């Protein structure tokens, strides 16, 4: 189990058995330490120093994962970007963040230099900046301190009973919190290992699973594995834990997985600004439709409740420090006493388990990725023949939520027109043409009615 004296992710690397694999059959912890020092030297050789932002849009690879640790090593700030972002979207992030260095796959392949000594950094020093598509305005850079990374990693390793003997099946991307921080830091905190897959592929996952003990995924992973029940039953025989997050897991998926494998999927609740806030218990009932109990050291409360449902607010060492160059939004989402307003609506059941019932605004989470409806609406509304549109998320058994665009007007091929303007994961999975949109007395589009009308689109 994790030792509480470890206060920084790099301390975990130093403390691990150097002969144990960090990446199975690819890299030991001893190799990891040396590789990080050498790659960090490459950053230094390119003029990167403590406090500088390092932006990266790279495919998943061991080197892409190490780039995060390289930045920690020299005190730089890591800023991963979704590989699906277009040039237009990347231009916004670069202009807003003003990174000192931008890493592509070509740059990453040659990133090497003289090994540099590890810099000691304050726990409150900023370690990463991840852009989150909020529900109003442009994407915001969430500033994440080392303290939050270390706290969440150590807590999850203990809570989920990780030991150095565990092998995590890692098939997640490494440009968002789930794959980059939750998975990686939990493994590092325990000195455990990862079977590191380049992407989620059903055959590759089934091949790797018998030699693994834990898997972290999004609901899409589990629905696709369930399409092969006999293979899943055999592959999961020696697994001890399956974790799901980043999107809602349907109760049907939970039940089907349990019936097929004998494992109850452990759900947890988190977000870019906070990492993980709550988790199903490791021991005890993992109730479908809930996301468990607050993590040790993390407080969760419901405010402004009506019939038990209200705004979810959290506080704890897992919180970010604020939004980059946006003190107004930072202040808006803070409450006295260190509370952060998540923007989610929820309630506690009689046993203290948190239930997420919706979002105060309209953020869509599809396949574990955040999607901002207004951005899609703006792109569609700019097309010839379109009068207006409303973009909503509806339940989807594979992706958690699917993007649906309800459009007033006429256009021959909206998806073709979005090419190059929006990353493909933001594209609507269904486009419905209607004569008009429902509005309330104030003229505001009633998206709740649209969700009700189109919620069965993907059942």
Tab-separated table of C-alpha atoms in Angstrom:
chain	number	residue	atom	x	y	z
A	1	UNK	CA	0.000	0.000	0.000
A	2	UNK	CA	1.043	3.614	-0.507
A	3	UNK	CA	3.219	5.162	2.155
A	4	UNK	CA	1.745	8.499	3.323
A	5	UNK	CA	5.171	10.158	3.491
A	6	UNK	CA	5.421	10.353	-0.303
A	7	UNK	CA	4.437	13.912	-1.137
A	8	UNK	CA	5.233	14.234	-4.841
A	9	UNK	CA	4.697	11.974	-7.894
A	10	UNK	CA	8.441	11.969	-8.539
A	11	UNK	CA	9.049	10.638	-5.017
A	12	UNK	CA	7.081	7.544	-6.016
A	13	UNK	CA	9.459	6.889	-8.911
A	14	UNK	CA	12.442	7.255	-6.592
A	15	UNK	CA	10.911	4.859	-4.054
A	16	UNK	CA	9.837	2.109	-6.464
A	17	UNK	CA	11.800	-1.082	-7.008
A	18	UNK	CA	14.077	-0.132	-9.933
A	19	UNK	CA	13.898	-3.654	-11.348
A	20	UNK	CA	10.091	-3.756	-11.470
A	21	UNK	CA	8.392	-2.903	-14.749
A	22	UNK	CA	6.640	0.437	-14.965
A	23	UNK	CA	5.503	-0.372	-18.512
A	24	UNK	CA	5.276	-4.142	-18.870
A	25	UNK	CA	8.061	-5.557	-21.056
A	26	UNK	CA	9.059	-2.035	-22.089
A	27	UNK	CA	10.470	-0.004	-19.226
A	28	UNK	CA	11.491	-0.656	-15.606
A	29	UNK	CA	11.291	1.969	-12.886
A	30	UNK	CA	15.062	2.288	-13.110
A	31	UNK	CA	14.735	2.950	-16.848
A	32	UNK	CA	11.922	5.376	-16.170
A	33	UNK	CA	14.005	7.511	-13.864
A	34	UNK	CA	16.885	7.676	-16.332
A	35	UNK	CA	14.651	8.314	-19.337
A	36	UNK	CA	12.824	11.135	-17.576
A	37	UNK	CA	16.092	12.832	-16.621
A	38	UNK	CA	17.376	12.583	-20.211
A	39	UNK	CA	14.152	13.759	-21.849
A	40	UNK	CA	13.900	16.580	-19.312
A	41	UNK	CA	17.407	17.521	-20.418
A	42	UNK	CA	16.000	17.806	-23.923
A	43	UNK	CA	13.430	20.309	-22.693
A	44	UNK	CA	16.130	22.321	-20.969
A	45	UNK	CA	18.219	22.274	-24.142
A	46	UNK	CA	15.249	23.832	-25.933
A	47	UNK	CA	15.078	26.671	-23.439
A	48	UNK	CA	12.315	25.341	-21.181
A	49	UNK	CA	12.612	26.245	-17.521
A	50	UNK	CA	10.618	26.100	-14.305
A	51	UNK	CA	7.195	27.715	-14.669
A	52	UNK	CA	7.198	27.530	-18.470
A	53	UNK	CA	4.223	25.968	-20.235
A	54	UNK	CA	4.910	23.025	-22.530
A	55	UNK	CA	2.074	22.359	-24.973
A	56	UNK	CA	1.877	18.960	-26.638
A	57	UNK	CA	-0.311	17.425	-29.327
A	58	UNK	CA	1.075	13.936	-29.790
A	59	UNK	CA	-0.184	10.437	-30.358
A	60	UNK	CA	-0.230	8.093	-27.373
A	61	UNK	CA	3.179	6.563	-26.716
A	62	UNK	CA	5.482	5.868	-23.755
A	63	UNK	CA	7.356	9.061	-24.655
A	64	UNK	CA	4.124	11.082	-24.592
A	65	UNK	CA	3.452	9.789	-21.085
A	66	UNK	CA	7.001	10.545	-19.984
A	67	UNK	CA	6.681	14.122	-21.227
A	68	UNK	CA	4.334	14.809	-18.312
A	69	UNK	CA	6.971	13.493	-15.891
A	70	UNK	CA	9.718	15.439	-17.697
A	71	UNK	CA	7.851	18.639	-16.945
A	72	UNK	CA	7.493	17.677	-13.292
A	73	UNK	CA	11.224	16.932	-13.211
A	74	UNK	CA	12.221	20.503	-14.139
A	75	UNK	CA	9.199	22.318	-12.700
A	76	UNK	CA	7.617	23.136	-16.067
A	77	UNK	CA	3.854	23.086	-16.669
A	78	UNK	CA	2.500	20.332	-18.892
A	79	UNK	CA	-0.332	21.218	-21.279
A	80	UNK	CA	-1.585	18.183	-23.253
A	81	UNK	CA	-3.949	18.770	-26.172
A	82	UNK	CA	-6.471	16.387	-27.691
A	83	UNK	CA	-5.108	14.787	-30.849
A	84	UNK	CA	-8.427	15.447	-32.555
A	85	UNK	CA	-8.191	19.238	-32.316
A	86	UNK	CA	-8.023	21.096	-35.618
A	87	UNK	CA	-5.450	23.733	-36.518
A	88	UNK	CA	-7.991	26.446	-35.733
A	89	UNK	CA	-8.612	25.052	-32.278
A	90	UNK	CA	-4.896	24.617	-31.578
A	91	UNK	CA	-4.301	28.231	-32.608
A	92	UNK	CA	-6.685	29.369	-29.869
A	93	UNK	CA	-4.932	27.340	-27.168
A	94	UNK	CA	-1.490	28.533	-28.218
A	95	UNK	CA	-2.586	32.178	-28.303
A	96	UNK	CA	-4.229	31.874	-24.901
A	97	UNK	CA	-1.554	29.865	-23.065
A	98	UNK	CA	1.551	31.286	-24.765
A	99	UNK	CA	3.591	28.096	-24.257
A	100	UNK	CA	7.373	28.320	-24.270
A	101	UNK	CA	7.610	25.088	-26.260
A	102	UNK	CA	5.217	23.120	-28.500
A	103	UNK	CA	5.778	19.383	-28.836
A	104	UNK	CA	4.638	17.359	-31.844
A	105	UNK	CA	5.354	13.702	-32.550
A	106	UNK	CA	8.396	14.696	-34.607
A	107	UNK	CA	9.749	16.863	-31.790
A	108	UNK	CA	9.025	14.180	-29.199
A	109	UNK	CA	10.954	11.556	-31.173
A	110	UNK	CA	14.128	13.617	-30.899
A	111	UNK	CA	13.664	14.986	-27.396
A	112	UNK	CA	16.901	14.109	-25.612
A	113	UNK	CA	19.753	15.844	-23.885
A	114	UNK	CA	22.220	15.577	-21.072
A	115	UNK	CA	20.497	14.169	-17.987
A	116	UNK	CA	19.493	16.939	-15.605
A	117	UNK	CA	19.023	16.823	-11.868
A	118	UNK	CA	15.519	16.854	-10.483
A	119	UNK	CA	14.363	20.280	-9.372
A	120	UNK	CA	12.630	20.533	-6.021
A	121	UNK	CA	9.249	22.198	-6.362
A	122	UNK	CA	6.704	23.559	-3.921
A	123	UNK	CA	3.571	21.376	-3.598
A	124	UNK	CA	1.484	24.400	-4.614
A	125	UNK	CA	3.543	24.980	-7.771
A	126	UNK	CA	1.558	24.573	-10.945
A	127	UNK	CA	2.268	21.221	-12.597
A	128	UNK	CA	-0.205	21.077	-15.457
A	129	UNK	CA	-2.804	23.058	-17.328
A	130	UNK	CA	-5.664	21.267	-19.029
A	131	UNK	CA	-8.264	23.104	-21.036
A	132	UNK	CA	-11.825	22.366	-20.115
A	133	UNK	CA	-14.790	23.188	-22.310
A	134	UNK	CA	-17.061	24.839	-19.813
A	135	UNK	CA	-20.660	25.738	-20.521
A	136	UNK	CA	-20.149	29.405	-21.294
A	137	UNK	CA	-17.482	31.207	-23.247
A	138	UNK	CA	-14.311	29.736	-24.681
A	139	UNK	CA	-12.336	26.797	-23.217
A	140	UNK	CA	-10.562	27.662	-19.972
A	141	UNK	CA	-7.174	26.506	-18.742
A	142	UNK	CA	-7.504	24.729	-15.392
A	143	UNK	CA	-4.277	25.199	-13.420
A	144	UNK	CA	-3.425	22.003	-11.509
A	145	UNK	CA	-0.812	22.048	-8.717
A	146	UNK	CA	1.549	19.224	-7.769
A	147	UNK	CA	-0.311	18.936	-4.474
A	148	UNK	CA	-3.514	17.887	-6.274
A	149	UNK	CA	-1.735	15.258	-8.373
A	150	UNK	CA	0.052	13.741	-5.384
A	151	UNK	CA	-2.995	13.797	-3.123
A	152	UNK	CA	-5.350	12.162	-5.592
A	153	UNK	CA	-2.856	9.518	-6.694
A	154	UNK	CA	-2.012	8.464	-3.137
A	155	UNK	CA	-5.642	8.458	-2.037
A	156	UNK	CA	-6.839	6.340	-4.962
A	157	UNK	CA	-3.984	3.863	-4.608
A	158	UNK	CA	-4.967	3.267	-0.993
A	159	UNK	CA	-8.733	3.341	-1.577
A	160	UNK	CA	-8.613	0.889	-4.490
A	161	UNK	CA	-6.095	-1.411	-2.722
A	162	UNK	CA	-3.315	-1.010	-5.257
A	163	UNK	CA	-0.012	-2.734	-4.513
A	164	UNK	CA	3.265	-3.070	-6.380
A	165	UNK	CA	2.000	-6.402	-7.726
A	166	UNK	CA	-0.857	-4.786	-9.657
A	167	UNK	CA	-0.797	-4.440	-13.437
A	168	UNK	CA	-3.134	-1.799	-14.866
A	169	UNK	CA	-4.519	-2.297	-18.359
A	170	UNK	CA	-4.084	1.222	-19.777
A	171	UNK	CA	-6.050	1.784	-22.988
A	172	UNK	CA	-7.065	5.395	-22.314
A	173	UNK	CA	-5.762	8.525	-24.062
A	174	UNK	CA	-3.094	10.488	-22.199
A	175	UNK	CA	-4.305	13.978	-23.036
A	176	UNK	CA	-6.965	14.201	-20.340
A	177	UNK	CA	-7.189	13.705	-16.588
A	178	UNK	CA	-8.447	10.107	-16.631
A	179	UNK	CA	-5.636	8.465	-18.579
A	180	UNK	CA	-2.892	10.945	-17.766
A	181	UNK	CA	-3.354	11.540	-14.032
A	182	UNK	CA	-5.877	9.127	-12.502
A	183	UNK	CA	-4.412	6.038	-14.147
A	184	UNK	CA	-0.738	6.991	-14.181
A	185	UNK	CA	-0.469	8.538	-10.732
A	186	UNK	CA	-2.348	5.703	-9.049
A	187	UNK	CA	0.101	3.231	-10.570
A	188	UNK	CA	3.112	5.351	-9.612
A	189	UNK	CA	1.862	5.810	-6.056
A	190	UNK	CA	1.817	2.053	-5.551
A	191	UNK	CA	4.965	1.283	-7.547
A	192	UNK	CA	2.756	-0.880	-9.770
A	193	UNK	CA	2.939	-1.639	-13.494
A	194	UNK	CA	0.978	-0.813	-16.648
A	195	UNK	CA	0.202	-2.799	-19.781
A	196	UNK	CA	0.321	0.245	-22.026
A	197	UNK	CA	-1.832	0.001	-25.170
A	198	UNK	CA	-1.647	2.657	-27.889
A	199	UNK	CA	-5.439	2.844	-28.017
A	200	UNK	CA	-8.548	0.932	-27.085
A	201	UNK	CA	-8.861	-2.072	-29.359
A	202	UNK	CA	-11.089	-4.967	-28.374
A	203	UNK	CA	-8.698	-7.661	-29.555
A	204	UNK	CA	-5.692	-5.985	-27.932
A	205	UNK	CA	-7.557	-5.589	-24.643
A	206	UNK	CA	-8.617	-9.234	-24.587
A	207	UNK	CA	-5.045	-10.285	-25.328
A	208	UNK	CA	-3.596	-8.122	-22.526
A	209	UNK	CA	-6.246	-8.704	-19.858
A	210	UNK	CA	-5.198	-12.168	-18.562
A	211	UNK	CA	-1.852	-10.737	-17.434
A	212	UNK	CA	-3.452	-7.692	-15.772
A	213	UNK	CA	-5.273	-7.145	-12.496
A	214	UNK	CA	-7.023	-3.776	-12.956
A	215	UNK	CA	-8.609	-1.917	-15.854
A	216	UNK	CA	-9.719	1.704	-15.994
A	217	UNK	CA	-12.029	2.749	-18.789
A	218	UNK	CA	-14.955	4.804	-19.994
A	219	UNK	CA	-18.410	3.233	-20.476
A	220	UNK	CA	-17.706	2.820	-24.196
A	221	UNK	CA	-14.953	0.312	-23.361
A	222	UNK	CA	-17.290	-1.876	-21.371
A	223	UNK	CA	-20.179	-1.833	-23.847
A	224	UNK	CA	-17.820	-2.923	-26.608
A	225	UNK	CA	-16.271	-5.695	-24.543
A	226	UNK	CA	-19.759	-6.964	-23.724
A	227	UNK	CA	-20.350	-7.577	-27.416
A	228	UNK	CA	-18.041	-10.594	-26.963
A	229	UNK	CA	-19.335	-12.204	-23.748
A	230	UNK	CA	-17.470	-15.517	-24.009
A	231	UNK	CA	-14.107	-13.837	-24.618
A	232	UNK	CA	-14.806	-11.347	-21.830
A	233	UNK	CA	-15.666	-14.059	-19.324
A	234	UNK	CA	-12.431	-15.916	-20.046
A	235	UNK	CA	-10.172	-12.840	-20.142
A	236	UNK	CA	-11.530	-11.322	-16.920
A	237	UNK	CA	-11.096	-14.479	-14.853
A	238	UNK	CA	-8.016	-13.266	-12.929
A	239	UNK	CA	-8.851	-9.543	-12.811
A	240	UNK	CA	-9.561	-7.984	-9.422
A	241	UNK	CA	-11.011	-4.558	-10.349
A	242	UNK	CA	-12.728	-2.708	-13.191
A	243	UNK	CA	-13.128	1.073	-12.871
A	244	UNK	CA	-15.320	3.322	-15.025
A	245	UNK	CA	-15.518	7.088	-15.258
A	246	UNK	CA	-15.526	10.210	-17.452
A	247	UNK	CA	-19.135	9.554	-18.506
A	248	UNK	CA	-22.289	8.037	-16.997
A	249	UNK	CA	-22.398	4.240	-16.913
A	250	UNK	CA	-25.871	2.944	-17.717
A	251	UNK	CA	-27.399	0.589	-15.156
A	252	UNK	CA	-27.956	-1.939	-17.954
A	253	UNK	CA	-24.224	-1.972	-18.704
A	254	UNK	CA	-23.400	-2.407	-15.018
A	255	UNK	CA	-25.804	-5.350	-14.717
A	256	UNK	CA	-24.688	-7.012	-17.947
A	257	UNK	CA	-21.013	-6.757	-17.018
A	258	UNK	CA	-21.643	-8.215	-13.572
A	259	UNK	CA	-23.630	-11.091	-15.031
A	260	UNK	CA	-20.915	-11.829	-17.608
A	261	UNK	CA	-17.792	-11.515	-15.462
A	262	UNK	CA	-18.893	-11.640	-11.835
A	263	UNK	CA	-17.332	-8.182	-11.361
A	264	UNK	CA	-19.295	-5.112	-10.280
A	265	UNK	CA	-17.768	-2.140	-12.088
A	266	UNK	CA	-16.498	0.513	-9.667
A	267	UNK	CA	-17.685	3.970	-10.697
A	268	UNK	CA	-16.105	7.211	-9.591
A	269	UNK	CA	-16.870	10.888	-10.142
A	270	UNK	CA	-14.364	13.489	-11.171
A	271	UNK	CA	-13.618	16.391	-13.462
A	272	UNK	CA	-10.668	18.281	-14.884
A	273	UNK	CA	-10.627	20.845	-12.101
A	274	UNK	CA	-10.728	18.340	-9.255
A	275	UNK	CA	-9.599	14.944	-10.561
A	276	UNK	CA	-11.567	12.375	-8.500
A	277	UNK	CA	-14.078	13.452	-5.859
A	278	UNK	CA	-16.058	10.310	-5.009
A	279	UNK	CA	-15.798	6.578	-5.583
A	280	UNK	CA	-17.781	3.426	-5.084
A	281	UNK	CA	-16.354	1.564	-2.103
A	282	UNK	CA	-13.808	-1.137	-2.871
A	283	UNK	CA	-15.559	-3.320	-0.336
A	284	UNK	CA	-19.306	-2.989	-0.141
A	285	UNK	CA	-22.127	-2.443	-2.607
A	286	UNK	CA	-21.335	-0.663	-5.880
A	287	UNK	CA	-24.774	0.655	-6.638
A	288	UNK	CA	-25.643	1.401	-10.281
A	289	UNK	CA	-26.747	4.988	-10.737
A	290	UNK	CA	-24.486	6.257	-7.949
A	291	UNK	CA	-20.855	7.364	-7.913
A	292	UNK	CA	-20.159	6.351	-4.347
A	293	UNK	CA	-18.812	8.195	-1.337
A	294	UNK	CA	-16.500	11.215	-1.010
A	295	UNK	CA	-12.815	10.286	-1.085
A	296	UNK	CA	-10.963	10.448	2.242
A	297	UNK	CA	-9.958	14.068	2.758
A	298	UNK	CA	-12.469	15.353	0.175
A	299	UNK	CA	-15.704	17.040	1.216
A	300	UNK	CA	-18.813	17.002	-0.977
A	301	UNK	CA	-22.022	18.889	-0.286
A	302	UNK	CA	-25.332	19.699	-1.993
A	303	UNK	CA	-26.468	23.323	-1.936
A	304	UNK	CA	-29.712	24.990	-2.970
A	305	UNK	CA	-31.476	21.652	-2.838
A	306	UNK	CA	-35.046	21.259	-4.042
A	307	UNK	CA	-36.520	17.877	-3.062
A	308	UNK	CA	-32.999	16.761	-2.237
A	309	UNK	CA	-31.467	17.705	-5.593
A	310	UNK	CA	-29.082	20.621	-5.718
A	311	UNK	CA	-25.708	21.920	-6.813
A	312	UNK	CA	-22.710	19.684	-6.113
A	313	UNK	CA	-19.802	21.493	-4.455
A	314	UNK	CA	-16.483	19.988	-3.387
A	315	UNK	CA	-13.371	20.974	-1.471
A	316	UNK	CA	-10.125	19.245	-0.652
A	317	UNK	CA	-6.466	18.908	-1.623
A	318	UNK	CA	-7.519	17.552	-5.055
A	319	UNK	CA	-8.732	20.967	-6.264
A	320	UNK	CA	-7.108	23.065	-8.956
A	321	UNK	CA	-5.921	26.580	-8.129
A	322	UNK	CA	-7.992	28.481	-10.683
A	323	UNK	CA	-8.516	29.240	-14.352
A	324	UNK	CA	-5.648	30.647	-16.378
A	325	UNK	CA	-5.996	34.410	-16.861
A	326	UNK	CA	-9.642	34.243	-15.814
A	327	UNK	CA	-9.985	35.484	-12.231
A	328	UNK	CA	-13.646	36.318	-12.813
A	329	UNK	CA	-14.587	32.723	-13.642
A	330	UNK	CA	-12.354	31.450	-10.840
A	331	UNK	CA	-14.184	33.665	-8.343
A	332	UNK	CA	-17.588	32.745	-9.784
A	333	UNK	CA	-16.986	29.044	-9.162
A	334	UNK	CA	-15.666	29.466	-5.618
A	335	UNK	CA	-17.522	29.708	-2.330
A	336	UNK	CA	-16.325	30.745	1.110
A	337	UNK	CA	-14.511	27.984	2.927
A	338	UNK	CA	-12.693	26.643	-0.127
A	339	UNK	CA	-15.704	25.109	-1.869
A	340	UNK	CA	-15.729	24.674	-5.663
A	341	UNK	CA	-18.995	24.723	-7.626
A	342	UNK	CA	-18.846	21.757	-10.008
A	343	UNK	CA	-21.809	22.759	-12.171
A	344	UNK	CA	-23.345	19.312	-11.651
A	345	UNK	CA	-26.646	18.556	-9.988
A	346	UNK	CA	-26.987	15.675	-7.587
A	347	UNK	CA	-28.283	14.244	-4.360
A	348	UNK	CA	-27.189	11.810	-1.658
A	349	UNK	CA	-29.122	8.601	-1.119
A	350	UNK	CA	-29.982	7.341	2.351
A	351	UNK	CA	-26.585	5.642	2.650
A	352	UNK	CA	-24.617	8.744	1.692
A	353	UNK	CA	-23.864	7.679	-1.861
A	354	UNK	CA	-23.822	10.496	-4.393
A	355	UNK	CA	-26.132	10.390	-7.399
A	356	UNK	CA	-25.455	12.653	-10.388
A	357	UNK	CA	-28.774	13.677	-11.891
A	358	UNK	CA	-27.688	16.206	-14.487
A	359	UNK	CA	-25.702	19.343	-15.138
A	360	UNK	CA	-26.695	22.852	-14.311
A	361	UNK	CA	-25.691	23.846	-17.781
A	362	UNK	CA	-25.336	21.940	-21.003
A	363	UNK	CA	-21.945	20.289	-21.096
A	364	UNK	CA	-22.049	16.994	-23.010
A	365	UNK	CA	-19.698	14.130	-22.126
A	366	UNK	CA	-19.443	11.635	-24.976
A	367	UNK	CA	-16.965	8.770	-24.880
A	368	UNK	CA	-15.306	10.413	-21.887
A	369	UNK	CA	-14.667	13.687	-23.741
A	370	UNK	CA	-16.175	17.065	-22.871
A	371	UNK	CA	-18.166	18.721	-25.652
A	372	UNK	CA	-19.407	22.300	-25.549
A	373	UNK	CA	-22.812	22.612	-27.314
A	374	UNK	CA	-22.586	26.325	-28.054
A	375	UNK	CA	-19.414	25.786	-30.081
A	376	UNK	CA	-21.216	23.283	-32.319
A	377	UNK	CA	-24.309	25.462	-32.547
A	378	UNK	CA	-22.215	28.435	-33.649
A	379	UNK	CA	-20.565	26.389	-36.392
A	380	UNK	CA	-23.897	25.039	-37.657
A	381	UNK	CA	-25.668	28.397	-37.457
A	382	UNK	CA	-22.976	29.956	-39.657
A	383	UNK	CA	-23.844	27.639	-42.560
A	384	UNK	CA	-25.967	28.863	-45.490
A	385	UNK	CA	-29.629	27.990	-45.149
A	386	UNK	CA	-29.516	27.424	-41.393
A	387	UNK	CA	-31.747	29.606	-39.246
A	388	UNK	CA	-30.816	28.239	-35.820
A	389	UNK	CA	-29.876	25.085	-33.989
A	390	UNK	CA	-29.834	23.512	-30.559
A	391	UNK	CA	-27.300	20.849	-29.606
A	392	UNK	CA	-28.070	18.404	-26.817
A	393	UNK	CA	-26.699	15.207	-25.325
A	394	UNK	CA	-28.907	12.134	-25.170
A	395	UNK	CA	-28.223	8.783	-23.463
A	396	UNK	CA	-26.137	6.421	-25.580
A	397	UNK	CA	-25.271	2.872	-24.545
A	398	UNK	CA	-21.800	3.038	-26.090
A	399	UNK	CA	-20.645	6.623	-25.587
A	400	UNK	CA	-22.578	7.531	-22.432
A	401	UNK	CA	-24.044	10.500	-24.263
A	402	UNK	CA	-24.412	11.199	-27.967
A	403	UNK	CA	-24.438	14.629	-29.571
A	404	UNK	CA	-27.702	15.426	-31.347
A	405	UNK	CA	-28.254	18.632	-33.325
A	406	UNK	CA	-31.796	19.880	-33.750
A	407	UNK	CA	-31.760	22.262	-36.701
A	408	UNK	CA	-34.165	24.799	-38.155
A	409	UNK	CA	-33.433	25.449	-41.806
A	410	UNK	CA	-31.964	23.513	-44.700
A	411	UNK	CA	-28.451	22.483	-45.659
A	412	UNK	CA	-27.388	19.649	-47.936
A	413	UNK	CA	-24.539	18.231	-45.808
A	414	UNK	CA	-23.847	19.735	-42.397
A	415	UNK	CA	-21.211	17.172	-41.422
A	416	UNK	CA	-19.177	17.819	-44.562
A	417	UNK	CA	-19.327	21.542	-43.792
A	418	UNK	CA	-17.924	20.937	-40.297
A	419	UNK	CA	-14.800	19.265	-41.676
A	420	UNK	CA	-11.755	21.188	-40.496
A	421	UNK	CA	-13.825	23.430	-38.224
A	422	UNK	CA	-14.531	21.038	-35.374
A	423	UNK	CA	-12.760	17.942	-34.130
A	424	UNK	CA	-14.673	14.849	-35.220
A	425	UNK	CA	-15.526	13.797	-31.659
A	426	UNK	CA	-17.679	16.951	-31.483
A	427	UNK	CA	-19.689	16.143	-34.594
A	428	UNK	CA	-23.387	15.315	-34.083
A	429	UNK	CA	-24.195	11.624	-34.292
A	430	UNK	CA	-27.672	12.589	-35.397
A	431	UNK	CA	-29.109	15.692	-37.064
A	432	UNK	CA	-32.829	16.337	-36.867
A	433	UNK	CA	-34.555	19.046	-38.889
A	434	UNK	CA	-37.567	20.708	-37.253
A	435	UNK	CA	-39.768	23.681	-38.166
A	436	UNK	CA	-38.971	25.524	-34.924
A	437	UNK	CA	-37.445	25.130	-31.472
A	438	UNK	CA	-39.491	25.093	-28.243
A	439	UNK	CA	-39.125	28.256	-26.177
A	440	UNK	CA	-40.280	29.479	-22.793
A	441	UNK	CA	-41.985	32.766	-22.043
A	442	UNK	CA	-38.615	34.528	-22.020
A	443	UNK	CA	-37.755	33.227	-25.466
A	444	UNK	CA	-35.075	30.794	-24.228
A	445	UNK	CA	-34.810	27.474	-26.032
A	446	UNK	CA	-36.121	24.701	-23.770
A	447	UNK	CA	-33.436	22.091	-24.150
A	448	UNK	CA	-35.028	19.993	-21.438
A	449	UNK	CA	-37.998	19.418	-23.737
A	450	UNK	CA	-35.711	18.533	-26.611
A	451	UNK	CA	-33.879	16.011	-24.440
A	452	UNK	CA	-37.164	14.418	-23.458
A	453	UNK	CA	-38.300	14.258	-27.079
A	454	UNK	CA	-35.091	12.789	-28.467
A	455	UNK	CA	-33.824	10.784	-25.480
A	456	UNK	CA	-34.808	7.478	-27.112
A	457	UNK	CA	-32.890	8.193	-30.310
A	458	UNK	CA	-30.143	5.690	-29.473
A	459	UNK	CA	-31.928	3.138	-27.282
